[in-house]
Amino acid sequence: MADGSGECNIKVVCRFRPLNDSEEKAGSKFIVKFPSTEDSVSIGGKTYMFDKVFSPKANQEKVYNDSAKAIVKDVLGGYNGTIFAYGQTSSGKTHTMEGVLADSLYMGIIPRIVNDIFNYIYSMDEAIEFHIKVSYFEIYLDKIRDLLDVSKVNLSVHEDKNRCTYVKGATERFVTCPEEVMEVIDEGKSNRHIAVTNMNEHSSRSHSVFLINVKQENQENQKKLTGKLYLVDLAGSEKVSKTGAEGMVLDEAKNINKSLSALGNVISALADGNKSHIPYRDSKLTRILQESLGGNSRTTIIICCSPASFNEMETKSTLEFGRRAKTIKNVVIVNEELTAEEWKRRYEREREKVSKLRAQLQRAEQELMRWRGGESVPADEQSGLTRDLDTSTLSLSESGQAHHLSNMYNTGVVSSDPLTNEERMKFEEERTRLYAQLDEKDDEIDKFSQQIEKLKEQIVDQEELFNTGRRDNDLLQADLTRIQQDNESLKEEVKEVLQALEELAVNYDQKSQEYEAKSREVETLGEDLTAKSTALNSRDSELQQLKEQTTHQKRRYMEMVTNLMKDLAEVGIVLGANQNTSFIGELKLSGDASKLDDEFTVARLYVSKMKSEVKALTTRTVQLEAYQTASHKKMETAERELTECKLLISQYEAKMTSLQESIRDAENKRRLMEETVDTLNEECAKLKAAEEMHQVTSIEKEKEKDSVEQMKNALEHQIEKHRENHQKQLATLRDEIADKQAMIDQFKDGNQKLTLALERLQQDYDRLKTEENEKSVKLQELTLLNEKCDQAKQDLKGLEETVAKELQSLFNLRKLFVEDFKNRFKKIVVGEEPDDAANSGGSLVQKQKISFLENNLEQLTKVHKQLVRDNAELRCELPKLEKRLRTTMERVKTLESALKEAKESAMKDRKRYQHEVDRIKEAVRQKNLARRGHVAQIAKPIRAGGGPIVFRNQNIQQK
Ligand code: ADP
Ligand code: MG
C-alpha cells in the first residue's frame, strides 16, 4: 500500500528489548518466544501476529529499515505519516524513537528519518523546491507545551479548511540540513529539562511530539505537494495509581491517564468499525493524532515490550493494544494543490461521468416504467446500475471525497439512525458550531495561559530581583549590625577605659590626699621633732649643767679623793697603785664623751641651717612658678592684643590704599580741571588777540563796532562766568584735596602710632619671651637645686640616724660610767655624804626623762622613715599611672578612628551596593525589553538535487 491513494491498514510492529540489569538481578525470566517467521510472538501460550516482530537481537538499523524507512518516501510523495511508540515505561520507546542521537550505531528512528529525508531530497529532480519546517512539543496533563518556546504552555488544537487538525501557534523552525534539525531537537530537549525537576518521572508521563512538515513545489509544472510526519514518543502505558504522584492534586492524577485512555478508546472505537462516534475530542493527543488514526495518514505503531516475567501483565496488555490497532483502516490520499489545467481536466472527467450517469438513470427509469407497467424485463435488457454506482463511488473516493464520506460516516452523518436528514443536518451544524466555539475557547485558554506564563516569568524575574535586593539588604543589614556591634563593643571598651580612668583618677586623688595627709603628718612630726629636739637641747644643756656639776663635784671628790689618797698613801703605802691607773683611763673616757657632745651639737646646728635654707628655696620656687604663670598670662594677653593690633593695622592699611586711590582720582580731576583752565585761558588769549585785531580793524569797520562791542561784552561776560565757575570748582577741589591730605596725614599718624605700638608690643613680647626663657632656665636650676635639697635631706636623715645611734651608744657608755663610778665610789668611800643621795635621785629622774625622750625620738624617726618610703612609692606609681592613662587615651583615639573608618567603609559599601542594584535592575529591564521583540521567521527554500546551496555554504562556513 506504499504507493497510490486508498485504504490501508495501520502498520503495527512489535519490539522486545533485552532483559535489563535490574530484571536480571531480580531473577525475572525471559518469557516470550519468537517463531522464525518474524511476524509473530507467543507469550503464555498465546500468539500475536504483527506486521513485524523484533526480537531483542534486532539492532536500531534493522528496526528502522523494516518499520520506518518506507515512510520517508511517502512523506516526500505528499502523504501524511505517523510513527508512534507505545509501551510501558522503560520498555524502549525513547530508545527506539530517538536512541543516542549523535551515535551512528545507536541512533533511533528520528535522526535516521531526518537524514534520509535530506538524502532523498538531494537525489531528487533539481526543479523541485522544498520548504521543511519542524515543530517540537510535548503533551503533559493534557496541556500542549511548546518545547521551542517555553512561554507557550497551553497551545490549542484547530482544524484547517480541509478539516485536518493542527496545533495552533506552535513554533515552526525552517531547516535546511540534518544538523539544523538536530540543533532544534537539542534545544527542545534542553527546554524540557529546564522546566521539570524529575526528568524520568516527567518523561514517563508526557508525550513528546516531533513534527516534520515537508512542502515541495515543482518549478516547472507548479505541482505542489505537502506531507506531514508526526514522530511521537508516548507516555508510559502502565496505569498511574489513582492517588497519582507525590504532591499532585487529584485532577492532575486523573489527567495523567486521560490522554492514553482516550487513545485506547479511539483505537477500540475504530477497531469496532461500526461505531458512529469516535471520541477524538476527548484529549489533545487523540485530536492531534486524528488524521493518523482512521484518517489520511500512513501510520506505524511501534509497540515496545519487556520480555521479563515481572512485566508479563503489562506486556500482554501492550500486545492486546497492538492487536486492536492493527485492524484500523486509514484512507490515504496525496495532499496535492491542483493547478488550473488539472482542475479543468478533472471537471471534464466529472462532466462526462455525470452525463454517463444521467443516461444510465434514464435507462433505469425506462426499465422501472416497464416494470411498473407489469412488463418483465429480461436480464440482458436490465441496466447495470449497481456496478456503475460502484465505479462512481470509487471515482469519488479518488477525488478525495471518499475520505470526507468516511469521515461523515465516522462522525455519524451517514448512518441508519431513525433521524431524518434535516434533523441530522441540524445536529451536524450544531456540532460544528459547538466545535468552533470549543476551538475559540481553546484559543482563549491558550492566550490566557500564555499571559499567565509571561506574568509568571515576570514574577520570577521580580522575585529574583527582590531576592537579590533582599540578599543585598541582608548583607548590608549584617554589615550594619556588625558595625553596630563593633560600635557597641567599642563603646563598652571606651566606657571601661573611662571607668578605669575614673578609678585611676579617684585612686590618684586618694593617693594625693593620702600624700598630703602624710606630708602634713610629716610636717607635724617634723614640728614635733623640732620641739623634741629643742626639748632635747634644753635637756642637753641641763645635762651639761649636771655634767658640769658632776665634774665639779668629781673634781671636789677627786680633790677629796686625792687628799684621801694622799692621806691613805701616807697611811698605807702597802696598798698598791694599780687602781690609780685604771681610774685615769676612766677619766680619759669621760673626756671623749664631751668631745662627742660637741660634735653632735655642731651637726645639729648644720642640720637646722640646712633646713632653713631648704625652706627658703621651696618658697622661692613657689614664688617663681607663680610668677611664671603670671608672665604666661601676661604674654597671652599681649599676644592677643598684638593680633588685634595687627588686624587693625591691616584694616587701616586697606583704608589707606583706598584713600590714596581717591587722592589719585582727585589729582587726576585737578589736572583735568587745570588743563581745561589752560585751554580756556588760551581761548581767552585768542579772543583777546581777536579783539585787538578787531580794534585794529575797527577803523575800517566802525559800523560793526557796536555789534563787536556787544559781542565782546558777551564774550567777556561768558569768559568771566567760565572763570568764576572754574575758580569755584578749583576752590572746591582744593578744599577737597586739603581735606583728603588732612585725612591722609591723620591716617598716617594713626598708622605710625599703630606701628609704634606694634613694635612696642613686639619688643614687650620679645622681652617677655627672653624673661620666660630665663625663668625656665632658673626654674630648671631650681628644680635641680630642689632635687639636691631632697638628696641633702636624705643625707641629713642618714646623718641623724647615725647621730642618734652614736647618741645611744654614748648614753650607754655614760650609764656604764656612772654605774662604775658609783660602785667605785661605794667601794672606795666608806662614809657617804647626805647630799650625795639627793644628787643621785635627781640624776635618776633625768635619766628616765632622757630615756623616754629617746624612745620618742626613735618612734618618730621610724614614722618619718615610713612616710618617706610611702612617698617614694607613690612617686614611683605616679608615672606608671600616667603612662597607663596615656595608653588608654591612645587606645580610645585609635578605636574612635577605627569606628570612623568602619562607618565610612560601610557608607561606601552601601553606595556600591545601591549602584550594583541599579545596574542589575537596568539590565533586567533591558533583557525584558529585548525578550518582547519578535524575530521574523524566514523560509529557507532548499532545492532538490545535489543539496541546498545555503546548506552547503553553511557547511563550508562551519568547517
Ligand atoms: P522508555 O522510553 O520506554 O521509558 P527507554 O527507551 O528509556 O524506555 O529505555 C529504558 C532503558 O532500556 C534505556 O537505558 C535503554 O537504553 C534500554 N533499552 C531499551 N530498549 C533497548 C534495546 N532494544 N536494546 C538495548 N537497550 C535497550
Ligand atoms: Mg522514554
CSV table of C-alpha atoms and ligand atoms in Angstrom, one decimal, residues 15-18 20 56 58 60 87-96 203-204 233 304, ligand 1:
chain,number,residue,atom,x,y,z
A,15,ARG,CA,9.9,-4.7,19.6
A,16,PHE,CA,11.1,-6.5,22.6
A,17,ARG,CA,14.1,-5.2,24.4
A,18,PRO,CA,16.6,-7.4,26.2
A,20,ASN,CA,17.8,-5.2,31.7
A,56,PRO,CA,16.0,-8.2,21.4
A,58,ALA,CA,17.4,-6.6,16.3
A,60,GLN,CA,18.5,0.1,15.6
A,87,GLY,CA,4.6,0.7,25.7
A,88,GLN,CA,5.2,0.8,29.4
A,89,THR,CA,7.9,2.9,30.9
A,90,SER,CA,11.4,1.7,30.2
A,91,SER,CA,10.2,-0.7,27.5
A,92,GLY,CA,12.4,1.1,25.0
A,93,LYS,CA,10.2,3.8,23.4
A,94,THR,CA,12.7,6.6,23.6
A,95,HIS,CA,15.4,4.2,22.7
A,96,THR,CA,13.5,3.3,19.5
A,203,SER,CA,9.1,11.8,30.5
A,204,SER,CA,7.2,8.7,31.6
A,233,ASP,CA,7.1,9.1,21.9
A,304,CYS,CA,7.6,-1.7,22.8
B,1,ADP,P1,11.0,4.3,27.7
B,1,ADP,O1,11.3,5.5,26.9
B,1,ADP,O2,10.0,3.4,27.2
B,1,ADP,O3,10.7,4.6,29.1
B,1,ADP,P2,13.8,3.8,27.3
B,1,ADP,O4,13.9,3.9,25.8
B,1,ADP,O5,14.3,5.0,28.1
B,1,ADP,O6,12.4,3.4,27.8
B,1,ADP,O7,14.6,2.5,27.7
B,1,ADP,C1,15.0,2.2,29.0
B,1,ADP,C2,16.4,1.6,29.1
B,1,ADP,O8,16.4,0.4,28.3
B,1,ADP,C3,17.3,2.6,28.4
B,1,ADP,O9,18.5,2.6,29.2
B,1,ADP,C4,17.6,2.0,27.1
B,1,ADP,O10,19.0,2.2,26.6
B,1,ADP,C5,17.4,0.5,27.3
B,1,ADP,N1,16.9,-0.2,26.1
B,1,ADP,C6,15.6,0.0,25.6
B,1,ADP,N2,15.5,-0.8,24.5
B,1,ADP,C7,16.7,-1.4,24.3
B,1,ADP,C8,17.2,-2.3,23.3
B,1,ADP,N3,16.4,-2.7,22.3
B,1,ADP,N4,18.4,-2.7,23.3
B,1,ADP,C9,19.2,-2.3,24.3
B,1,ADP,N5,18.8,-1.5,25.3
B,1,ADP,C10,17.6,-1.0,25.3
